[in-house]
Short mmCIF file of C-alpha atoms in Angstrom, two decimals:
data_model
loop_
_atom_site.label_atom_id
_atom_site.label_comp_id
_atom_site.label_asym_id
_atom_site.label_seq_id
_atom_site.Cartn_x
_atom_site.Cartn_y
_atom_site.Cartn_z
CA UNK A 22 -4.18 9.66 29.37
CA UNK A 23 -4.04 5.85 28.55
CA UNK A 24 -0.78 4.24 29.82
CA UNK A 25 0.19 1.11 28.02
CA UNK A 26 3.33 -0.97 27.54
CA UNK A 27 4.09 -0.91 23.67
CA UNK A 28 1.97 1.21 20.70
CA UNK A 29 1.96 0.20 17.39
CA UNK A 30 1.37 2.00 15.07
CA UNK A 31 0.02 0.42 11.69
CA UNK A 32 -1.65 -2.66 11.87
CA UNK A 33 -0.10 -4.73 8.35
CA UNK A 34 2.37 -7.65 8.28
CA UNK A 35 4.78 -5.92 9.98
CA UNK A 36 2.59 -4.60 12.73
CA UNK A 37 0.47 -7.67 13.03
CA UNK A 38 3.60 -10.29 13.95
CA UNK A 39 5.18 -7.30 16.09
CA UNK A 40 2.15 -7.17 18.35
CA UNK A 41 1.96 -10.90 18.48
CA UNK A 42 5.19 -11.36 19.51
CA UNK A 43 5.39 -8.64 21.85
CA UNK A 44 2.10 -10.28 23.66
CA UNK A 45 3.69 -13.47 23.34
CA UNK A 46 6.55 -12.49 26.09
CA UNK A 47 3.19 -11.00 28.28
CA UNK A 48 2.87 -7.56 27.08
CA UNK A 49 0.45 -5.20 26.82
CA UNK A 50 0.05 -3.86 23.47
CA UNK A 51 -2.46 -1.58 21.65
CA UNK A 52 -1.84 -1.85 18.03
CA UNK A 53 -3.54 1.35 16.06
CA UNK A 54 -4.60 1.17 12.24
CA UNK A 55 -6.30 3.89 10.57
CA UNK A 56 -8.46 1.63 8.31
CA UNK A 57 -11.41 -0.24 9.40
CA UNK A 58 -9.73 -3.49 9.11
CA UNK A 59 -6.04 -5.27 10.11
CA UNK A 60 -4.03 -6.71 7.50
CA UNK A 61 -2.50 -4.09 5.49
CA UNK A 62 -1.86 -3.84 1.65
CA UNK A 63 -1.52 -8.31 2.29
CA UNK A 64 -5.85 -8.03 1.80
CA UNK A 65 -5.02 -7.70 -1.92
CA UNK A 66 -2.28 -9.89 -2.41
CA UNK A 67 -4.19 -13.06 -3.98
CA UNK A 68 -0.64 -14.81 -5.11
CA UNK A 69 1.17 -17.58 -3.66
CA UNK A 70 4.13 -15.94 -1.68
CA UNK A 71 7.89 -17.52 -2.28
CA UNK A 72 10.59 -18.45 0.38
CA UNK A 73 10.73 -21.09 3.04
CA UNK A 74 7.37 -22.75 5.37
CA UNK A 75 8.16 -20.53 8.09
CA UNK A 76 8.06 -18.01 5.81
CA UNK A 77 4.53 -18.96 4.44
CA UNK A 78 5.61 -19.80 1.39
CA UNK A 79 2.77 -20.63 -1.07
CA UNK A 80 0.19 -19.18 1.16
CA UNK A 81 -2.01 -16.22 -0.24
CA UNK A 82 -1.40 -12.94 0.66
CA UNK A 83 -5.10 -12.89 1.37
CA UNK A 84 -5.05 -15.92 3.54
CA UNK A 85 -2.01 -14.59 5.94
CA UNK A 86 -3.97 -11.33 6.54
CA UNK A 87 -6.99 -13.17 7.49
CA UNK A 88 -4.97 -15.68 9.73
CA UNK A 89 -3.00 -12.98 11.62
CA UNK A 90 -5.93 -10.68 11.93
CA UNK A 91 -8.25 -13.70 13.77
CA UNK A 92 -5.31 -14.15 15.84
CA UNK A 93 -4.34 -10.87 17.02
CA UNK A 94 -8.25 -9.89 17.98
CA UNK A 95 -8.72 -13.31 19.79
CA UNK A 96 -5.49 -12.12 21.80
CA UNK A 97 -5.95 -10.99 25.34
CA UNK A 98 -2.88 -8.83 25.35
CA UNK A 99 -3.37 -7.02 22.64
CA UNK A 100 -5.97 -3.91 22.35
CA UNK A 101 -7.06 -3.10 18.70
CA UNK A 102 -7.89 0.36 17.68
CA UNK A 103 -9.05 0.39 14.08
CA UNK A 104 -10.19 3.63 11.77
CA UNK A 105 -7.77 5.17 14.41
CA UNK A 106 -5.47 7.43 13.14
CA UNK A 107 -1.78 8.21 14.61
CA UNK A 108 -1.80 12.30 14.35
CA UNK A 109 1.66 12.88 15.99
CA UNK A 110 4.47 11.74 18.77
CA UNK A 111 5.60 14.58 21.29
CA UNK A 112 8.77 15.27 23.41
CA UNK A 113 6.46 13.57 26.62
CA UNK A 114 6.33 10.74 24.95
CA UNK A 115 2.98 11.02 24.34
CA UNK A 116 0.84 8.97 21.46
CA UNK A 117 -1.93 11.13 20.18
CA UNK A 118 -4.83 9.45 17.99
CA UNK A 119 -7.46 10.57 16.66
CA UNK A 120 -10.84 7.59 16.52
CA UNK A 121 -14.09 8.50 15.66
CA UNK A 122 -13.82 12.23 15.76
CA UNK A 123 -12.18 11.87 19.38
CA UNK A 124 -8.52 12.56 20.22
CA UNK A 125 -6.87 10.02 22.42
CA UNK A 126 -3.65 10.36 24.14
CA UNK A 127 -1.69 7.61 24.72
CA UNK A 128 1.90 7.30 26.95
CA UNK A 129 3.40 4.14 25.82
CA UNK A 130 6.52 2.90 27.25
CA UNK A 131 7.05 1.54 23.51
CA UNK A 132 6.45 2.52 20.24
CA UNK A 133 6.74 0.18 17.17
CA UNK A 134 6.35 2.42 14.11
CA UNK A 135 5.24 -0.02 11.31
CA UNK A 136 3.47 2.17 9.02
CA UNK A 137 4.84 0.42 5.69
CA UNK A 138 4.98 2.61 2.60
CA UNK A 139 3.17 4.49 -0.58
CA UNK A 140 3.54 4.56 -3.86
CA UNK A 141 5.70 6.37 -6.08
CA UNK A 142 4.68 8.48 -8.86
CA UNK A 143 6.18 9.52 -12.57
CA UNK A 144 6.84 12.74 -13.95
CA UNK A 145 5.67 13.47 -17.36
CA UNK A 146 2.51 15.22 -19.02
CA UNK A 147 -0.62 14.55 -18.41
CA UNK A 148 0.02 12.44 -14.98
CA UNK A 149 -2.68 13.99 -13.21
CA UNK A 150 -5.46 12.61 -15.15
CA UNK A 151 -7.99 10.31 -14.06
CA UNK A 152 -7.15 6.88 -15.30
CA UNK A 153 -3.38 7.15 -13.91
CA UNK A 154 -3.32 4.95 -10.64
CA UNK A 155 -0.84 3.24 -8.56
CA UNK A 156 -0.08 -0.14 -9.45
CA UNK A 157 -1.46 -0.78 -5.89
CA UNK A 158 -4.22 1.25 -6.26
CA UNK A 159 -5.31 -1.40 -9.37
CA UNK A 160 -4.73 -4.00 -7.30
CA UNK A 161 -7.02 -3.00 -4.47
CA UNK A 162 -9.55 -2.08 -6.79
CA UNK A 163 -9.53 -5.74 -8.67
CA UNK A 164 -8.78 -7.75 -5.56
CA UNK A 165 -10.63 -6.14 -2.72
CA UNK A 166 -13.94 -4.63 -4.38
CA UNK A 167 -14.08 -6.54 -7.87
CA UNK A 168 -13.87 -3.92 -10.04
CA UNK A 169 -12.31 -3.24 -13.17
CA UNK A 170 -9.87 0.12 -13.57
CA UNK A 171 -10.57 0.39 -17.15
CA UNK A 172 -10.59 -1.55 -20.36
CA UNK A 173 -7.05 -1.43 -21.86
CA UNK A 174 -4.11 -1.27 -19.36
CA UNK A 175 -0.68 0.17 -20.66
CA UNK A 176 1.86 -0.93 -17.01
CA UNK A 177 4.71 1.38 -15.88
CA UNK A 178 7.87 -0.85 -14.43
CA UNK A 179 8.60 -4.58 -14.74
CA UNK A 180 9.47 -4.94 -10.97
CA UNK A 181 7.45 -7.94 -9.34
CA UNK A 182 4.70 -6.04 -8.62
CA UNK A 183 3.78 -4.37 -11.74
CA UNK A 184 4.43 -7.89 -13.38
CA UNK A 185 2.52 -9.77 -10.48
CA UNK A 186 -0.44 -7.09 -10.97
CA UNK A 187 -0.47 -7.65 -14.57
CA UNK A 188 -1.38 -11.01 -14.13
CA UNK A 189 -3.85 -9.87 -11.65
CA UNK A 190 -4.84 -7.95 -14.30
CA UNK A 191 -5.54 -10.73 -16.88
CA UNK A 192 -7.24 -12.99 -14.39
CA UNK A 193 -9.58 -10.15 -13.82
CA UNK A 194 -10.64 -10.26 -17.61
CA UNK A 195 -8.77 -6.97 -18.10
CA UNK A 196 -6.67 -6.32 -21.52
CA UNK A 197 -3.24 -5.02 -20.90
CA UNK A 198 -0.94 -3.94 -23.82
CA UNK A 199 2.19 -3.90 -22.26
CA UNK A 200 4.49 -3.56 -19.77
CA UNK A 201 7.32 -0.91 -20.33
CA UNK A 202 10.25 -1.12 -18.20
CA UNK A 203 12.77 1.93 -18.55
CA UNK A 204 15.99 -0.41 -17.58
CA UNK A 205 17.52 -2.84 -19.55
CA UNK A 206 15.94 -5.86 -17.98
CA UNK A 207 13.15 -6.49 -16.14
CA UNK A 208 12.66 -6.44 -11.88
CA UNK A 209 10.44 -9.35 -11.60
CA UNK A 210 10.37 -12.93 -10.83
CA UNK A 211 11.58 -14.24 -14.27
CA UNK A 212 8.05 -17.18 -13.32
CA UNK A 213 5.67 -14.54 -12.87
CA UNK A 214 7.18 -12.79 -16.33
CA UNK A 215 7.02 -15.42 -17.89
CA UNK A 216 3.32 -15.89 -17.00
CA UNK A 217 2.53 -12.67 -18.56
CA UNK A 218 4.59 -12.96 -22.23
CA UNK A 219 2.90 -16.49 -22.16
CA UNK A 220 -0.77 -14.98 -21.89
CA UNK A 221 0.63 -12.44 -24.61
CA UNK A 222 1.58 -9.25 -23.00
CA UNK A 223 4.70 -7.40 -24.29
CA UNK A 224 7.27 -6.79 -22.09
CA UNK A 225 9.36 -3.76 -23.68
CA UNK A 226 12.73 -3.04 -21.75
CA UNK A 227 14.44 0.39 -22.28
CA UNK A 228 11.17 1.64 -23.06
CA UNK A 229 9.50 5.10 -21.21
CA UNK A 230 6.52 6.84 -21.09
CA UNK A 231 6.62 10.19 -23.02
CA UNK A 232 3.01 11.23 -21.94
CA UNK A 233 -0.84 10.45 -21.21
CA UNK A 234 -3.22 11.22 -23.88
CA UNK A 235 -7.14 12.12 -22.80
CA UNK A 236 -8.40 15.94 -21.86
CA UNK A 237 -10.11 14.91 -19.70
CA UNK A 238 -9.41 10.94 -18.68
CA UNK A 239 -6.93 8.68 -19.87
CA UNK A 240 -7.37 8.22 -23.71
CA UNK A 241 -3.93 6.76 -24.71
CA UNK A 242 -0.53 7.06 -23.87
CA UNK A 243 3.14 7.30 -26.10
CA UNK A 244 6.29 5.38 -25.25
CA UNK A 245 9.29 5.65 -26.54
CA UNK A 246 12.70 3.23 -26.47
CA UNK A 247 15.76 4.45 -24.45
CA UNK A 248 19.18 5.26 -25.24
CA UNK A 249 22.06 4.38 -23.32
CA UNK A 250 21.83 6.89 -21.28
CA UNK A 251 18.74 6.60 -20.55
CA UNK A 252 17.40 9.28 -22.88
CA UNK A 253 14.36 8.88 -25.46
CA UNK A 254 15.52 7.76 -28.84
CA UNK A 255 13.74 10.27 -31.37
CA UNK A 256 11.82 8.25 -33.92
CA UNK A 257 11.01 5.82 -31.88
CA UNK A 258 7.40 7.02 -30.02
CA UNK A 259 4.54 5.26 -30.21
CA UNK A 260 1.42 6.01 -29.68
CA UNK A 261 -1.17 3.20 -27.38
CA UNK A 262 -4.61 3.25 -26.96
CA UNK A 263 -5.37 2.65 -23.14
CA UNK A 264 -7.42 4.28 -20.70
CA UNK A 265 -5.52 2.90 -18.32
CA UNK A 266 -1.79 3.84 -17.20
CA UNK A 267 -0.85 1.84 -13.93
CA UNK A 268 2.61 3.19 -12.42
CA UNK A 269 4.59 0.49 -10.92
CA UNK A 270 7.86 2.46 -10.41
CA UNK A 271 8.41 1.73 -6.39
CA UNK A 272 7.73 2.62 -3.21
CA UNK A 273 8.57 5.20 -0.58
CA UNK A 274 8.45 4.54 3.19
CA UNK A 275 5.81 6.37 5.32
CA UNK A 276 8.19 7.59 7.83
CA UNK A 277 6.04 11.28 9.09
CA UNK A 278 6.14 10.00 12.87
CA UNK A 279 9.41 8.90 12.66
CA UNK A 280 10.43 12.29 11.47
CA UNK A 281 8.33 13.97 13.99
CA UNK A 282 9.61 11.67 17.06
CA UNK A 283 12.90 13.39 15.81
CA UNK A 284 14.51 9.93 14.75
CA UNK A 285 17.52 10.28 12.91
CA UNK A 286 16.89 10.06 8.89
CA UNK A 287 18.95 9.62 6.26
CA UNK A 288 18.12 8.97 2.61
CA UNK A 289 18.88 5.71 0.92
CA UNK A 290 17.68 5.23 -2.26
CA UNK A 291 18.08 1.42 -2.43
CA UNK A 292 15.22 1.38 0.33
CA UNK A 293 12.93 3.69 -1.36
CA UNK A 294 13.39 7.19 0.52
CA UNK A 295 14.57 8.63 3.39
CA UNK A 296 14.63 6.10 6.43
CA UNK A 297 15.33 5.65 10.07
CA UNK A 298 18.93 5.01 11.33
CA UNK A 299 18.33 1.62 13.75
CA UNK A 300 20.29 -0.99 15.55
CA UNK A 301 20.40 -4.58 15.20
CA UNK A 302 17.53 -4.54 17.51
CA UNK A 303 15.27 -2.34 15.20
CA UNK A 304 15.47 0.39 17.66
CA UNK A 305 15.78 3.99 16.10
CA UNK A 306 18.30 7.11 17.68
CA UNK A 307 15.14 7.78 20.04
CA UNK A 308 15.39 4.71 22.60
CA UNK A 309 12.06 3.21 22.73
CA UNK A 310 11.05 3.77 19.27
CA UNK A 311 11.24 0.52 17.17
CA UNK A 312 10.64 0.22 13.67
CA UNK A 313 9.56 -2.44 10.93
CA UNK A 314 8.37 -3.54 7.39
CA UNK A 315 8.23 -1.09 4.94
CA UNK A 316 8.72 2.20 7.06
CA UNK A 317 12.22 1.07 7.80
CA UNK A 318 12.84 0.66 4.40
CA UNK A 319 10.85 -1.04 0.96
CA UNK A 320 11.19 -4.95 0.80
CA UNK A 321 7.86 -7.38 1.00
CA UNK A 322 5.75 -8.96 3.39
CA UNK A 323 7.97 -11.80 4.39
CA UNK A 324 10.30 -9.64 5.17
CA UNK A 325 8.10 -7.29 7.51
CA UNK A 326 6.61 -10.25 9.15
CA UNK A 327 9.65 -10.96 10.24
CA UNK A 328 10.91 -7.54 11.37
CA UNK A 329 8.05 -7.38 13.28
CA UNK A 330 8.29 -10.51 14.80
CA UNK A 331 11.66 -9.08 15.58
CA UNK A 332 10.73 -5.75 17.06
CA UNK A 333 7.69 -7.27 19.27
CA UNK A 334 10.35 -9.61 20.42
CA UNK A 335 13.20 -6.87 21.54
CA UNK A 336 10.71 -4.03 22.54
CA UNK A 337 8.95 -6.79 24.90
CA UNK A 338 12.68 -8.11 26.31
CA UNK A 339 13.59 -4.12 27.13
CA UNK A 340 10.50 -4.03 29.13
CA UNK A 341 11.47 -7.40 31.22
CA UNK A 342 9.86 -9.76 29.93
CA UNK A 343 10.87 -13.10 28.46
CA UNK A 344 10.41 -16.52 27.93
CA UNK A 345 12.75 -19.58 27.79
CA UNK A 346 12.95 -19.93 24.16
CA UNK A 347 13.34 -16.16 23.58
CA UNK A 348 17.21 -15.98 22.45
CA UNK A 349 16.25 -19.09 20.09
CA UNK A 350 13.83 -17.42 19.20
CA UNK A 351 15.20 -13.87 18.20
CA UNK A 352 18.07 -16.38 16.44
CA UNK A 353 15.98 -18.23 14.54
CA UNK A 354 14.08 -14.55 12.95
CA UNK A 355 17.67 -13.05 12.30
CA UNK A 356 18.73 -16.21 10.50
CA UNK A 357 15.58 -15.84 8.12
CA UNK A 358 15.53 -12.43 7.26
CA UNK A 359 19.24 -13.18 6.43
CA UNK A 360 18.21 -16.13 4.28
CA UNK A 361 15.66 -14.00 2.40
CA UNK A 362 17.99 -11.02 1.97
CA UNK A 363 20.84 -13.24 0.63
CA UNK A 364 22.17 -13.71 -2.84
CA UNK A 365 21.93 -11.52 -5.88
CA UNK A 366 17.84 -11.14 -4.98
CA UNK A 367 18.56 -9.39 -2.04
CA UNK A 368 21.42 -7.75 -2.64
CA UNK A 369 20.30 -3.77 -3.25
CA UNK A 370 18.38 -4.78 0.17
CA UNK A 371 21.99 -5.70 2.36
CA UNK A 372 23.66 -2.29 0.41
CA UNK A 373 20.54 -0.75 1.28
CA UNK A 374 20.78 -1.39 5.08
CA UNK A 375 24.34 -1.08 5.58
CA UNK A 376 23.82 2.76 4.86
CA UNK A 377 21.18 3.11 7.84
CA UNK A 378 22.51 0.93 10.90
CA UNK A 379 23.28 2.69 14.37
CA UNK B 4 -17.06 -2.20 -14.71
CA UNK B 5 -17.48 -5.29 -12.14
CA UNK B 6 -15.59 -8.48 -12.70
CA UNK B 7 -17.92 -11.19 -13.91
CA UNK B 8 -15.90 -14.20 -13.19
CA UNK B 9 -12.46 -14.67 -11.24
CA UNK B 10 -10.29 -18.26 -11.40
CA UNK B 11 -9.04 -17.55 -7.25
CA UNK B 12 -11.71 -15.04 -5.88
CA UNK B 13 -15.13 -15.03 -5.00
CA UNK B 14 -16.55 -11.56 -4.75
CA UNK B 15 -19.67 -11.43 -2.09
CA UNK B 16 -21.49 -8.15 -2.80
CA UNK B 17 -23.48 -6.25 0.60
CA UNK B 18 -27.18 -5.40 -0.20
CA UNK B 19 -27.55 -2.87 -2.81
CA UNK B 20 -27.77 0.57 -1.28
CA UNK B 21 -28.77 3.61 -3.40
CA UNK B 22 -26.73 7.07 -3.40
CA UNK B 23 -26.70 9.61 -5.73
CA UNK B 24 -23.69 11.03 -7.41
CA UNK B 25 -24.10 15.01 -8.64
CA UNK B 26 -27.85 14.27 -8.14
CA UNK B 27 -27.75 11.29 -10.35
CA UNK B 28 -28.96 8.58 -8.74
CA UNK B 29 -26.68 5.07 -8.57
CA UNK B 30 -26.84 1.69 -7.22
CA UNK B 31 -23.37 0.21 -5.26
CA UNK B 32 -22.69 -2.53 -2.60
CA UNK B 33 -23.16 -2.09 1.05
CA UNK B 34 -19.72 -2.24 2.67
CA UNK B 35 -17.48 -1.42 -0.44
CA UNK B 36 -16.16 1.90 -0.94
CA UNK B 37 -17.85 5.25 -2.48
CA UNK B 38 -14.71 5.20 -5.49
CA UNK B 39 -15.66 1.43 -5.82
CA UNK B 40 -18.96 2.01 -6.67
CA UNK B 41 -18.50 4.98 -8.49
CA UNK B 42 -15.60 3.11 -10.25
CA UNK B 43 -18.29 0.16 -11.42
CA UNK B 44 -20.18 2.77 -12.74
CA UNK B 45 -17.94 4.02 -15.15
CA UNK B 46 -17.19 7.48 -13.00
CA UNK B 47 -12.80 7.72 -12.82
CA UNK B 48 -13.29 11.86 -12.06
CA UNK B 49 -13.70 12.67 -8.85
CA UNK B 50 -12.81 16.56 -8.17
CA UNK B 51 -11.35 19.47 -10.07
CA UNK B 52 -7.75 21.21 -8.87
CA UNK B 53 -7.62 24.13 -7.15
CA UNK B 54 -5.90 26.27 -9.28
CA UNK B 55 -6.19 25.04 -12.89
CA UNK B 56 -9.17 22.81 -12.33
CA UNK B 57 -8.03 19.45 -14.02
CA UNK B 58 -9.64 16.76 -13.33
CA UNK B 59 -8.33 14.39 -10.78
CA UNK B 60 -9.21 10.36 -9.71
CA UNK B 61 -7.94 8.11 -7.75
CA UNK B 62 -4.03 7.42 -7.25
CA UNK B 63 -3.39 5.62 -4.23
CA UNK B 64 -7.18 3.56 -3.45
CA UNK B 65 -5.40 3.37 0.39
CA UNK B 66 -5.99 6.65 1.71
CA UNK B 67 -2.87 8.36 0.88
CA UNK B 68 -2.85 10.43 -1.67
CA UNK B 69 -5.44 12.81 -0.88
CA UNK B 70 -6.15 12.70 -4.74
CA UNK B 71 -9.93 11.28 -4.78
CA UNK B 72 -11.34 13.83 -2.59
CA UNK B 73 -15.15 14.63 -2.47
CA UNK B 74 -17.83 15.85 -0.72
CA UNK B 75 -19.94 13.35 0.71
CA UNK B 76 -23.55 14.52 2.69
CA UNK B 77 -21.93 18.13 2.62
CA UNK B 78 -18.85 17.16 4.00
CA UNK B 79 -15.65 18.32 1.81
CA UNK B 80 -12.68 16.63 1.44
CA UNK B 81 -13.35 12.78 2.48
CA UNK B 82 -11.35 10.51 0.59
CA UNK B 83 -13.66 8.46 -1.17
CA UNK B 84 -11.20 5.81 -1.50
CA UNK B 85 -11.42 4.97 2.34
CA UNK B 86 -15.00 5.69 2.63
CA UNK B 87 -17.44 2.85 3.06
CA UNK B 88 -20.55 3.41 1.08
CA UNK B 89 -24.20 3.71 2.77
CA UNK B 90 -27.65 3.57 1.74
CA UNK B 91 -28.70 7.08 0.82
CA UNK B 92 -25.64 8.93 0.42
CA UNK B 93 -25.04 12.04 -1.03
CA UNK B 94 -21.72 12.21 -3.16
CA UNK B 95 -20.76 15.36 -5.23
CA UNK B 96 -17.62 16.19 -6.87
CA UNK B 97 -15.50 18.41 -5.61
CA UNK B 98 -14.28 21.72 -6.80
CA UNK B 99 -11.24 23.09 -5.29
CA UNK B 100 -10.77 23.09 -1.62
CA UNK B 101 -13.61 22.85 -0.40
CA UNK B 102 -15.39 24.72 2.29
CA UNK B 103 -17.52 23.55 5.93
CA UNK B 104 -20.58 24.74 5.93
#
């Protein structure tokens, strides 16, 4: 049995500033990631990210990863276990994971659960096909390995990141014949829209997918305008050839652990699923189980940076440590998640959380 | 199916390893993954359902989904979309659950 101070669990944005944090105040942390390298879904993120400095504002998604991954493996304090997967949390407080075909067990005094979230899926015919991928998926595919998805792209939701991958999309030398967007106006950044309409892509609000052409792949795919009420308009399908459908239609925090720790859930669909009731310290209903980033609920990277930041912080402080800058500190992270979540931007984020605080 | 030029990034492929795909034989990049490769190869079908045996591909690319699983060197359900690719490989498509041998 290995005994450590704090476990984290995941090893993106979230997980990377939690564990540097933590190790900042002179913890001991092992920080557990089931792929073979840190940095999360931020690996694929080649665009220039908004907010304020501290925020890393016009840095690459890319870049950050890279940054925070050097730094956390040059760091002491903290003990990296990668292509490590987290199978469970018991009643004894016990961590099992599984590495290389050998099961670990691991008694932290800590958890931080930062295991971020997956994408959503559609219903409608066809959806199983090959050629229907996460918007994510795309992205991964394009950024990370340099490969193409397909040859014509029809995009599912006009959030920022089926409008963001779109562009991705383009730059890749990929066609894509629209973006459909089932409410009345689009998600996005109105300058990363813009980007798009300006290269030429359609951006059809009100519009749904009907179903996916192809027997046996993605052939084509018909769309159809929206009523009021959200229901098809007859008359008004239309039939595009892609062999591509990307679905951009959210996210949905990974929250298995949390449910297994026996953390209480509740389900709030401003944040994407069901998520974990926590204080204003990130702590869940089981004391000593932290959360942040996506698991606690869907935002964006800025956002888990600094909930990690946050929960490294107060998981290291209940363990004794500190440092003389550590209430400025904590201060200074509360004042600029507030500062991203404020204004009309972040305002399905504030409802969001005000359904889910202990 | 690769990207020939990119404005912001520079794609450095590994060596180029062989594998064979359903006894076909393919070329890929050391280090990326097995759906990757079979990706830049045209290949989007990766197993058949269990019950009505339509085709599936990849969803997630992160190791989610479970959707893109195969049977790599006789080993059923590995999610291709997680799995490096190495010199030699044997990848099949798989048909229905899948069973250890």
């Amino acid at each position: 049995m290995r005994q450590i101070e704090i476990a984290i669990v995941g090893g993106g944005p979230a997980g990377l500033a939690a564990a540097l944090n933590a190790s900042k105040l002179g913890a001991r942390v092992i920080l557990i990631d089931r792929n073979d390298y840190l940095g999360g879904q931020l690996i694929k993120q080649t665009h220039r990210f908004f907010g304020s400095k501290q925020q890393r504002a016009s840095e690459r998604g890319i870049d950050i990863a890279l940054e925070l991954a050097r730094e956390v493996m040059s760091n002491e304090h903290i003990e990296v276990l990668t292509k490590a997967t987290a199978l469970g949390y018991y009643e004894d407080g016990v961590l099992l994971v599984e590495q290389a075909g050998k099961i670990i067990a691991i008694k932290p005094e800590r958890v931080i659960i930062a295991t971020g979230g997956a994408e959503k899926t559609l219903l409608f015919p066809n959806n199983d096909l090959p050629g229907v991928y996460g918007a994510g998926a795309v992205q991964t595919l394009v950024n990370v390995y340099g490969v193409k998805p397909g040859q014509r792209v029809l995009m599912v939701g006009a959030g920022n990141i089926g409008v963001i991958v779109s562009y991705q999309l383009l730059q890749a030398g990929v066609e894509v014949a629209a973006i459909i967007e089932a409410a009345p106006r689009i998600g996005a950044y109105w300058v990363h829209a813009a980007k798009v309409v300006r290269a030429g892509v359609p951006i059809y609000t009100r519009h749904t997918i009907l179903r996916a052409i192809g027997e046996r792949e993605v052939k084509g795919a018909v769309i159809a305008q929206l009523d009021e009420n959200w229901q098809p308009i007859p008359g008004t399908e239309r039939e595009l050839a892609v062999d591509v459908i990307c679905l951009s239609v959210g996210l949905t925090p990974l929250t298995e652990l949390l449910w297994q720790a026996g953390c209480q859930m509740t389900f709030v669909p401003e944040l994407g699923g069901n998520v974990p009731l926590r204080n204003e310290q990130l702590e869940t209903s089981v004391p000593g189980i932290y959360v942040a980033g996506d698991v606690g609920g869907i935002e964006e990277a800025s956002a888990a940076m600094m909930e990690g930041a946050l929960a490294g912080l107060n998981a290291a402080a209940s363990l004794g440590y500190t440092c003389d800058t550590l209430i400025d500190d904590r201060q200074n992270v509360l004042q600029q998640l507030a500062g991203l979540r404020s204004g009309p931007v972040g305002e399905k984020i504030r409802k969001g959380l005000a359904q889910c605080s202990l | 199916m690769r990207i020939e030029k990119h404005p912001i990034l520079e794609f450095k492929p590994g060596k180029i390893v062989r594998f064979t795909f359903d006894g076909r034989e393919l070329k890929g990049y050391e280090g990326e993954t097995i759906a990757a490769a079979l990706h830049a190869a045209g290949i989007r079908t990766m197993r058949e359902s269990g019950h009505l045996h339509r085709p599936r591909g990849l969803f997630c690319n992160i190791g989610n989904c479970s959707s893109c699983l195969m049977i790599v060197d006789g080993e059923p359900n590995v999610r291709v979309c997680v799995e490096r690719l190495r010199e030699g490989m044997k990848v099949e498509t798989q048909k229905g659950k899948g069973e250890l041998k």
